[in-house]
Amino acid sequence: MSERVPPSDARSDARAGAADEPTPFEALEAARQRLETVETRIADHGSETVEEVTTAYRNATTLLDDYVDRATGTGKENFQAYIELEGKFDGLVSGLADDLPERDAFENALEAIDKRRLSESDFERARDALVPAAAYADLLEEREAAKEELAEARTAAAKRRRTVDDEIDRRERLLELSNADLDAPVERLREPIEAYNEAIREGVREYRLEASAREVFDLLERSRWYPFVTYEQPPDELVDYVRENPAGEYTIPELLEYADYSRSKLSHYVESADELKRNVATQQTYLDGVDAEPLTIDWPPGPAGELRCRTREYRPFVARIADEETVAALRDVRLLATDPDYDRLQTAAQAVAQLSPGERERLADGRVADELESLRAERERLEEALAVDDPI
């Protein structure tokens, strides 16, 4: 009789620490070890041999499952089913190679059903006889499960690597900010920016009261080509209504007011009350949101290069919407980026705005630097582990 493969040996203990919530790196290593272990066991018996025994085992159990109800009993149909089962099972066994491991398991299963009348207990004895061959099928099932686990572990490890990258960026930025001059005169940046923001907000408020909705929508359409002018584009149906209907000559505040009128009252202002309500009343949130915010400067401001690009893109819109004083205020903001002290002031402004008391404490006692070192080491481990093989 050939060497048997105990079913318990087909299961790896590489995941024994799963209850301890391993890190993504540990889970990846464990999954890879699990797959390597089962592949080694399959190789020990020969991959073709394991496949052959597994195929025979699955065919045998399928036969038993198919005939267990039909071939048990005393009727004529039961006897006919028994004859079919015995013939098919005998053919299966006869087709096995003489030196196939566990061939005797199949012979013993055939012997268990080789009788004139079968009961369910005979089928159970046949299944019990096939247990040694089942271990080979378990190996292949374990290999598939290990492949799936490895694929999932790789996904989790890659996700963790992206998270670690983000965490590293945050720690590096904190360390950058720790070098900021917190006593720097950041009001040199704040005051011009606040003056411009206040002016453009007032300018947009007045523009909404004066410009037709059609004119405003033309401006919104133009903003598509300016990445820093982040106006949300209106829905297509609303665009068509404003451009093609005479109601588009009204201002946005007027359209919003009319949308609240009764249909009889609204008929004095527009050709179709239903059309206005269908297109405007359903878009009140959007129309209310067409404001100055996409043309304001955030505080703290971005790097000098970004500020230059942003103000350059804002200018044609500000010139269209607001007065010359607002355009001049925007020009003053743009000139800030040419100040030799801009980087120092901008970093100081970022530090004051972004560093919480807890972060300042962690910077002071060295914890941020320690965290950064640990994160970089973790990223290196993850990258090395992910580079070992391709996804299964």
Short mmCIF file of C-alpha atoms in Angstrom, two decimals:
data_model
loop_
_atom_site.label_atom_id
_atom_site.label_comp_id
_atom_site.label_asym_id
_atom_site.label_seq_id
_atom_site.Cartn_x
_atom_site.Cartn_y
_atom_site.Cartn_z
CA MET A 1 0.00 0.00 0.00
CA SER A 2 1.29 3.45 -0.87
CA GLU A 3 2.12 6.23 1.58
CA ARG A 4 -0.98 7.92 2.90
CA VAL A 5 -1.41 11.66 3.19
CA PRO A 6 -3.16 12.36 6.50
CA PRO A 7 -5.90 14.92 5.93
CA SER A 8 -4.65 17.01 8.86
CA ASP A 9 -1.27 17.48 7.13
CA ALA A 10 -2.98 19.29 4.28
CA ARG A 11 -3.63 22.31 6.54
CA SER A 12 -0.93 24.84 7.35
CA ASP A 13 -0.56 26.38 10.80
CA ALA A 14 0.91 29.60 9.33
CA ARG A 15 -2.17 31.54 10.34
CA ALA A 16 -2.11 30.51 13.97
CA GLY A 17 -1.53 34.12 15.00
CA ALA A 18 -4.54 35.44 13.08
CA ALA A 19 -6.44 35.99 16.32
CA ASP A 20 -3.67 38.39 17.37
CA GLU A 21 -4.46 40.64 14.39
CA PRO A 22 -1.16 40.46 12.48
CA THR A 23 0.06 43.47 10.59
CA PRO A 24 -0.48 43.50 6.79
CA PHE A 25 3.22 42.64 6.40
CA GLU A 26 2.92 39.68 8.79
CA ALA A 27 -0.29 38.53 7.10
CA LEU A 28 1.41 38.65 3.71
CA GLU A 29 4.40 36.65 4.93
CA ALA A 30 2.11 34.10 6.59
CA ALA A 31 -0.01 33.74 3.46
CA ARG A 32 3.04 33.23 1.30
CA GLN A 33 4.40 30.63 3.75
CA ARG A 34 1.05 28.84 3.74
CA LEU A 35 1.11 28.58 -0.05
CA GLU A 36 4.74 27.48 -0.14
CA THR A 37 4.01 24.78 2.44
CA VAL A 38 1.11 23.25 0.57
CA GLU A 39 2.95 23.48 -2.77
CA THR A 40 5.89 21.65 -1.20
CA ARG A 41 3.58 18.85 0.00
CA ILE A 42 2.03 18.58 -3.45
CA ALA A 43 5.48 18.45 -5.02
CA ASP A 44 6.52 15.72 -2.59
CA HIS A 45 3.81 13.46 -4.00
CA GLY A 46 4.09 14.74 -7.56
CA SER A 47 1.69 17.31 -8.92
CA GLU A 48 0.35 14.99 -11.63
CA THR A 49 -0.22 12.21 -9.10
CA VAL A 50 -2.14 14.52 -6.75
CA GLU A 51 -4.25 15.77 -9.65
CA GLU A 52 -4.97 12.18 -10.79
CA VAL A 53 -5.96 10.94 -7.35
CA THR A 54 -8.09 14.05 -6.77
CA THR A 55 -9.92 13.63 -10.07
CA ALA A 56 -10.63 9.98 -9.31
CA TYR A 57 -11.79 10.85 -5.79
CA ARG A 58 -14.14 13.57 -7.01
CA ASN A 59 -15.58 11.31 -9.72
CA ALA A 60 -16.12 8.55 -7.15
CA THR A 61 -17.87 10.76 -4.63
CA THR A 62 -20.02 12.26 -7.40
CA LEU A 63 -21.17 8.76 -8.34
CA LEU A 64 -22.01 7.96 -4.72
CA ASP A 65 -23.91 11.22 -4.32
CA ASP A 66 -25.83 10.69 -7.57
CA TYR A 67 -26.94 7.15 -6.75
CA VAL A 68 -27.40 7.10 -2.98
CA ASP A 69 -31.13 7.73 -3.26
CA ARG A 70 -31.78 5.84 -6.51
CA ALA A 71 -29.80 2.65 -5.78
CA THR A 72 -31.06 1.97 -2.25
CA GLY A 73 -34.25 -0.07 -1.83
CA THR A 74 -35.83 -3.21 -3.24
CA GLY A 75 -37.69 -2.00 -6.29
CA LYS A 76 -36.92 -2.72 -9.90
CA GLU A 77 -35.77 0.84 -10.55
CA ASN A 78 -33.53 0.69 -7.50
CA PHE A 79 -31.92 -2.51 -8.79
CA GLN A 80 -31.41 -0.96 -12.23
CA ALA A 81 -29.73 2.08 -10.63
CA TYR A 82 -27.52 -0.23 -8.58
CA ILE A 83 -26.40 -2.03 -11.75
CA GLU A 84 -25.54 1.32 -13.34
CA LEU A 85 -23.63 2.47 -10.27
CA GLU A 86 -21.63 -0.73 -9.97
CA GLY A 87 -20.74 -0.66 -13.66
CA LYS A 88 -19.61 2.95 -13.60
CA PHE A 89 -17.69 2.57 -10.36
CA ASP A 90 -16.01 -0.60 -11.59
CA GLY A 91 -15.05 1.20 -14.80
CA LEU A 92 -13.59 4.07 -12.78
CA VAL A 93 -11.46 1.72 -10.68
CA SER A 94 -10.38 -0.35 -13.66
CA GLY A 95 -9.18 2.80 -15.38
CA LEU A 96 -6.81 3.73 -12.55
CA ALA A 97 -3.12 3.06 -12.92
CA ASP A 98 -1.95 0.02 -10.98
CA ASP A 99 0.66 2.08 -9.13
CA LEU A 100 -1.62 4.99 -8.36
CA PRO A 101 -1.32 5.93 -4.67
CA GLU A 102 -4.43 5.00 -2.69
CA ARG A 103 -5.74 2.77 -5.50
CA ASP A 104 -6.75 0.31 -2.82
CA ALA A 105 -9.04 2.99 -1.33
CA PHE A 106 -11.07 2.97 -4.52
CA GLU A 107 -11.06 -0.85 -4.60
CA ASN A 108 -12.30 -0.90 -1.00
CA ALA A 109 -15.05 1.57 -1.87
CA LEU A 110 -16.10 -0.63 -4.80
CA GLU A 111 -16.16 -3.66 -2.50
CA ALA A 112 -18.43 -1.77 -0.08
CA ILE A 113 -21.13 -1.38 -2.76
CA ASP A 114 -20.58 -4.78 -4.43
CA LYS A 115 -23.77 -6.46 -3.20
CA ARG A 116 -27.25 -7.22 -4.45
CA ARG A 117 -29.03 -4.78 -2.18
CA LEU A 118 -27.62 -1.45 -1.00
CA SER A 119 -28.46 0.65 2.01
CA GLU A 120 -27.31 4.13 2.98
CA SER A 121 -24.83 2.54 5.40
CA ASP A 122 -23.14 0.84 2.42
CA PHE A 123 -22.64 4.22 0.82
CA GLU A 124 -21.21 5.54 4.08
CA ARG A 125 -18.72 2.66 4.18
CA ALA A 126 -17.73 3.45 0.60
CA ARG A 127 -17.13 7.10 1.52
CA ASP A 128 -15.11 6.06 4.56
CA ALA A 129 -12.98 3.84 2.34
CA LEU A 130 -12.17 6.89 0.15
CA VAL A 131 -10.84 8.98 3.06
CA PRO A 132 -7.16 8.35 2.22
CA ALA A 133 -7.76 9.65 -1.32
CA ALA A 134 -9.68 12.65 0.07
CA ALA A 135 -6.43 13.95 1.56
CA TYR A 136 -5.10 14.57 -1.95
CA ALA A 137 -8.21 16.58 -2.85
CA ASP A 138 -7.74 18.50 0.41
CA LEU A 139 -4.27 19.48 -0.72
CA LEU A 140 -5.60 21.04 -3.92
CA GLU A 141 -8.38 22.81 -2.06
CA GLU A 142 -5.84 24.10 0.42
CA ARG A 143 -3.69 25.38 -2.43
CA GLU A 144 -6.62 27.32 -3.90
CA ALA A 145 -7.50 28.75 -0.50
CA ALA A 146 -3.86 29.73 0.05
CA LYS A 147 -3.73 31.48 -3.33
CA GLU A 148 -6.86 33.45 -2.47
CA GLU A 149 -5.45 34.35 0.92
CA LEU A 150 -2.18 35.50 -0.64
CA ALA A 151 -4.03 37.67 -3.17
CA GLU A 152 -6.07 39.25 -0.37
CA ALA A 153 -2.97 39.75 1.74
CA ARG A 154 -1.18 41.46 -1.15
CA THR A 155 -4.14 43.79 -1.62
CA ALA A 156 -4.16 44.64 2.09
CA ALA A 157 -0.39 45.16 2.11
CA ALA A 158 -0.55 47.44 -0.94
CA LYS A 159 -3.33 49.43 0.71
CA ARG A 160 -1.26 49.72 3.88
CA ARG A 161 1.73 50.87 1.83
CA ARG A 162 -0.37 53.71 0.39
CA THR A 163 -1.51 54.63 3.89
CA VAL A 164 2.07 54.58 5.12
CA ASP A 165 3.07 56.85 2.22
CA ASP A 166 0.44 59.33 3.32
CA GLU A 167 1.55 59.09 6.95
CA ILE A 168 5.16 59.66 5.93
CA ASP A 169 4.14 62.74 3.94
CA ARG A 170 2.32 64.09 6.98
CA ARG A 171 5.28 63.51 9.31
CA GLU A 172 7.67 65.08 6.82
CA ARG A 173 5.40 68.10 6.53
CA LEU A 174 5.21 68.38 10.32
CA LEU A 175 8.99 68.34 10.54
CA GLU A 176 9.09 71.00 7.83
CA LEU A 177 6.69 73.14 9.82
CA SER A 178 8.70 72.59 12.99
CA ASN A 179 11.44 74.68 11.45
CA ALA A 180 9.07 77.57 10.80
CA ASP A 181 9.61 80.95 12.38
CA LEU A 182 6.45 81.13 14.44
CA ASP A 183 7.18 84.78 15.26
CA ALA A 184 7.38 85.78 11.58
CA PRO A 185 5.09 88.71 10.60
CA VAL A 186 2.50 86.62 8.77
CA GLU A 187 0.13 89.61 8.75
CA ARG A 188 2.10 90.77 5.71
CA LEU A 189 0.39 87.93 3.87
CA ARG A 190 -2.87 87.79 5.78
CA GLU A 191 -3.93 91.41 5.39
CA PRO A 192 -3.74 91.65 1.56
CA ILE A 193 -5.44 88.25 1.21
CA GLU A 194 -8.25 89.15 3.61
CA ALA A 195 -8.72 92.51 1.86
CA TYR A 196 -9.01 90.80 -1.53
CA ASN A 197 -11.34 88.06 -0.26
CA GLU A 198 -13.68 90.62 1.26
CA ALA A 199 -13.67 92.66 -1.95
CA ILE A 200 -14.36 89.73 -4.27
CA ARG A 201 -17.19 88.44 -2.06
CA GLU A 202 -18.85 91.85 -2.20
CA GLY A 203 -18.18 92.04 -5.93
CA VAL A 204 -19.85 88.70 -6.61
CA ARG A 205 -22.83 89.63 -4.45
CA GLU A 206 -23.35 92.77 -6.56
CA TYR A 207 -22.68 90.89 -9.80
CA ARG A 208 -25.42 88.35 -9.02
CA LEU A 209 -27.87 91.20 -8.54
CA GLU A 210 -26.98 92.84 -11.86
CA ALA A 211 -25.90 90.19 -14.38
CA SER A 212 -28.39 87.96 -16.18
CA ALA A 213 -28.35 84.26 -15.45
CA ARG A 214 -27.27 83.76 -19.06
CA GLU A 215 -24.23 85.98 -18.56
CA VAL A 216 -23.31 84.20 -15.33
CA PHE A 217 -23.58 80.82 -17.05
CA ASP A 218 -21.29 82.02 -19.83
CA LEU A 219 -18.73 82.84 -17.15
CA LEU A 220 -19.19 79.43 -15.54
CA GLU A 221 -18.67 77.76 -18.92
CA ARG A 222 -15.43 79.70 -19.37
CA SER A 223 -14.16 78.50 -16.00
CA ARG A 224 -13.90 74.95 -17.40
CA TRP A 225 -10.56 75.93 -18.91
CA TYR A 226 -9.07 77.33 -15.69
CA PRO A 227 -8.08 74.60 -13.22
CA PHE A 228 -7.84 76.96 -10.25
CA VAL A 229 -11.31 78.45 -10.86
CA THR A 230 -13.27 75.55 -9.45
CA TYR A 231 -16.89 76.44 -10.19
CA GLU A 232 -19.21 73.45 -10.40
CA GLN A 233 -20.82 73.35 -13.82
CA PRO A 234 -24.64 73.64 -13.95
CA PRO A 235 -26.81 70.69 -15.07
CA ASP A 236 -27.32 70.48 -18.83
CA GLU A 237 -31.10 70.98 -18.65
CA LEU A 238 -30.66 74.15 -16.62
CA VAL A 239 -28.04 75.43 -19.08
CA ASP A 240 -30.40 74.84 -22.00
CA TYR A 241 -33.24 76.63 -20.22
CA VAL A 242 -31.14 79.68 -19.31
CA ARG A 243 -29.63 79.98 -22.79
CA GLU A 244 -32.72 79.34 -24.88
CA ASN A 245 -35.58 80.71 -22.79
CA PRO A 246 -36.22 84.47 -22.41
CA ALA A 247 -36.25 83.89 -18.64
CA GLY A 248 -32.46 83.57 -18.91
CA GLU A 249 -32.32 87.37 -19.08
CA TYR A 250 -33.40 87.56 -15.44
CA THR A 251 -30.77 87.52 -12.69
CA ILE A 252 -30.24 84.39 -10.62
CA PRO A 253 -31.81 86.00 -7.50
CA GLU A 254 -34.85 86.96 -9.60
CA LEU A 255 -35.23 83.42 -10.96
CA LEU A 256 -35.00 82.01 -7.45
CA GLU A 257 -37.65 84.46 -6.26
CA TYR A 258 -39.96 83.64 -9.16
CA ALA A 259 -39.61 79.93 -8.47
CA ASP A 260 -41.49 80.51 -5.20
CA TYR A 261 -44.38 82.33 -6.89
CA SER A 262 -47.69 80.66 -7.58
CA ARG A 263 -48.24 79.61 -11.19
CA SER A 264 -50.86 82.28 -11.73
CA LYS A 265 -48.56 85.03 -10.45
CA LEU A 266 -45.55 83.62 -12.29
CA SER A 267 -47.40 83.74 -15.60
CA HIS A 268 -46.96 87.54 -15.56
CA TYR A 269 -43.16 87.15 -15.71
CA VAL A 270 -42.40 84.12 -17.87
CA GLU A 271 -43.95 82.30 -20.80
CA SER A 272 -44.25 78.97 -18.99
CA ALA A 273 -44.57 78.79 -15.23
CA ASP A 274 -44.22 74.99 -15.28
CA GLU A 275 -41.01 75.18 -17.26
CA LEU A 276 -39.43 77.65 -14.86
CA LYS A 277 -40.44 75.66 -11.82
CA ARG A 278 -39.19 72.43 -13.38
CA ASN A 279 -35.78 73.90 -14.21
CA VAL A 280 -35.19 76.45 -11.47
CA ALA A 281 -37.08 75.29 -8.39
CA THR A 282 -35.33 71.91 -8.54
CA GLN A 283 -31.90 73.57 -8.75
CA GLN A 284 -32.16 76.12 -5.94
CA THR A 285 -29.26 74.59 -4.00
CA TYR A 286 -26.98 74.81 -7.03
CA LEU A 287 -27.98 78.38 -7.91
CA ASP A 288 -27.56 79.56 -4.32
CA GLY A 289 -24.07 78.05 -4.41
CA VAL A 290 -22.85 80.19 -7.31
CA ASP A 291 -20.81 82.53 -5.13
CA ALA A 292 -17.34 84.02 -4.73
CA GLU A 293 -15.64 81.09 -2.98
CA PRO A 294 -13.94 79.63 -6.11
CA LEU A 295 -12.30 83.06 -6.59
CA THR A 296 -11.07 83.52 -3.01
CA ILE A 297 -7.56 82.79 -1.69
CA ASP A 298 -7.31 80.16 1.02
CA TRP A 299 -5.60 80.87 4.30
CA PRO A 300 -2.88 79.88 4.74
CA PRO A 301 -1.99 80.37 1.06
CA GLY A 302 -0.17 77.80 -1.03
CA PRO A 303 3.41 77.92 -2.28
CA ALA A 304 4.56 80.96 -4.26
CA GLY A 305 4.30 79.23 -7.65
CA GLU A 306 0.75 78.09 -6.94
CA LEU A 307 -0.25 81.59 -5.76
CA ARG A 308 1.11 83.12 -8.95
CA CYS A 309 -0.81 80.67 -11.15
CA ARG A 310 -3.99 81.00 -9.11
CA THR A 311 -4.06 84.80 -9.20
CA ARG A 312 -3.24 84.81 -12.91
CA GLU A 313 -6.23 82.55 -13.62
CA TYR A 314 -8.50 84.56 -11.32
CA ARG A 315 -7.76 87.90 -13.00
CA PRO A 316 -10.04 87.73 -16.10
CA PHE A 317 -12.95 86.59 -13.94
CA VAL A 318 -12.37 89.24 -11.30
CA ALA A 319 -12.08 91.90 -14.00
CA ARG A 320 -15.40 90.72 -15.48
CA ILE A 321 -17.22 90.55 -12.15
CA ALA A 322 -15.81 93.24 -9.88
CA ASP A 323 -14.48 96.82 -9.93
CA GLU A 324 -10.95 98.04 -10.50
CA GLU A 325 -10.27 98.24 -6.77
CA THR A 326 -10.87 94.50 -6.48
CA VAL A 327 -8.61 93.84 -9.45
CA ALA A 328 -5.94 95.96 -7.72
CA ALA A 329 -6.43 93.96 -4.52
CA LEU A 330 -5.87 90.74 -6.49
CA ARG A 331 -2.73 92.29 -7.99
CA ASP A 332 -1.44 93.03 -4.49
CA VAL A 333 -1.95 89.37 -3.58
CA ARG A 334 -0.07 88.24 -6.67
CA LEU A 335 2.85 90.49 -5.77
CA LEU A 336 3.16 88.67 -2.46
CA ALA A 337 4.60 85.68 -4.33
CA THR A 338 7.52 87.84 -5.47
CA ASP A 339 8.43 88.85 -1.91
CA PRO A 340 11.86 87.36 -1.02
CA ASP A 341 10.41 86.46 2.39
CA TYR A 342 7.31 84.74 0.98
CA ASP A 343 8.46 81.16 1.59
CA ARG A 344 9.41 81.94 5.21
CA LEU A 345 6.14 83.75 5.86
CA GLN A 346 4.05 81.12 4.09
CA THR A 347 5.67 78.29 6.05
CA ALA A 348 5.12 80.21 9.28
CA ALA A 349 1.47 80.78 8.38
CA GLN A 350 1.05 77.07 7.61
CA ALA A 351 2.67 76.17 10.93
CA VAL A 352 0.49 78.50 12.96
CA ALA A 353 -2.67 77.29 11.22
CA GLN A 354 -1.89 73.59 11.07
CA LEU A 355 0.15 72.65 14.13
CA SER A 356 -2.04 71.67 17.04
CA PRO A 357 -0.69 71.86 20.60
CA GLY A 358 -0.36 68.08 20.60
CA GLU A 359 1.63 68.09 17.37
CA ARG A 360 3.94 70.77 18.70
CA GLU A 361 4.55 68.64 21.79
CA ARG A 362 5.28 65.56 19.68
CA LEU A 363 7.69 67.56 17.57
CA ALA A 364 9.44 68.96 20.60
CA ASP A 365 10.01 65.60 22.30
CA GLY A 366 11.11 63.83 19.11
CA ARG A 367 8.12 61.53 18.70
CA VAL A 368 7.35 62.72 15.16
CA ALA A 369 10.92 61.96 14.06
CA ASP A 370 10.69 58.50 15.67
CA GLU A 371 7.34 57.86 13.98
CA LEU A 372 8.80 58.89 10.64
CA GLU A 373 11.72 56.50 11.00
CA SER A 374 9.37 53.66 11.96
CA LEU A 375 7.04 54.37 9.03
CA ARG A 376 9.90 54.45 6.56
CA ALA A 377 11.13 51.08 7.86
CA GLU A 378 7.62 49.66 7.55
CA ARG A 379 7.31 50.94 3.99
CA GLU A 380 10.62 49.31 3.07
CA ARG A 381 9.47 45.97 4.51
CA LEU A 382 6.17 46.17 2.64
CA GLU A 383 7.84 47.06 -0.64
CA GLU A 384 10.28 44.17 -0.32
CA ALA A 385 7.49 41.75 0.54
CA LEU A 386 5.30 42.91 -2.34
CA ALA A 387 8.22 42.60 -4.76
CA VAL A 388 8.70 38.88 -4.02
CA ASP A 389 6.06 37.69 -6.46
CA ASP A 390 3.25 38.83 -8.69
CA PRO A 391 -0.38 38.66 -7.54
CA ILE A 392 -1.77 35.16 -7.74
#
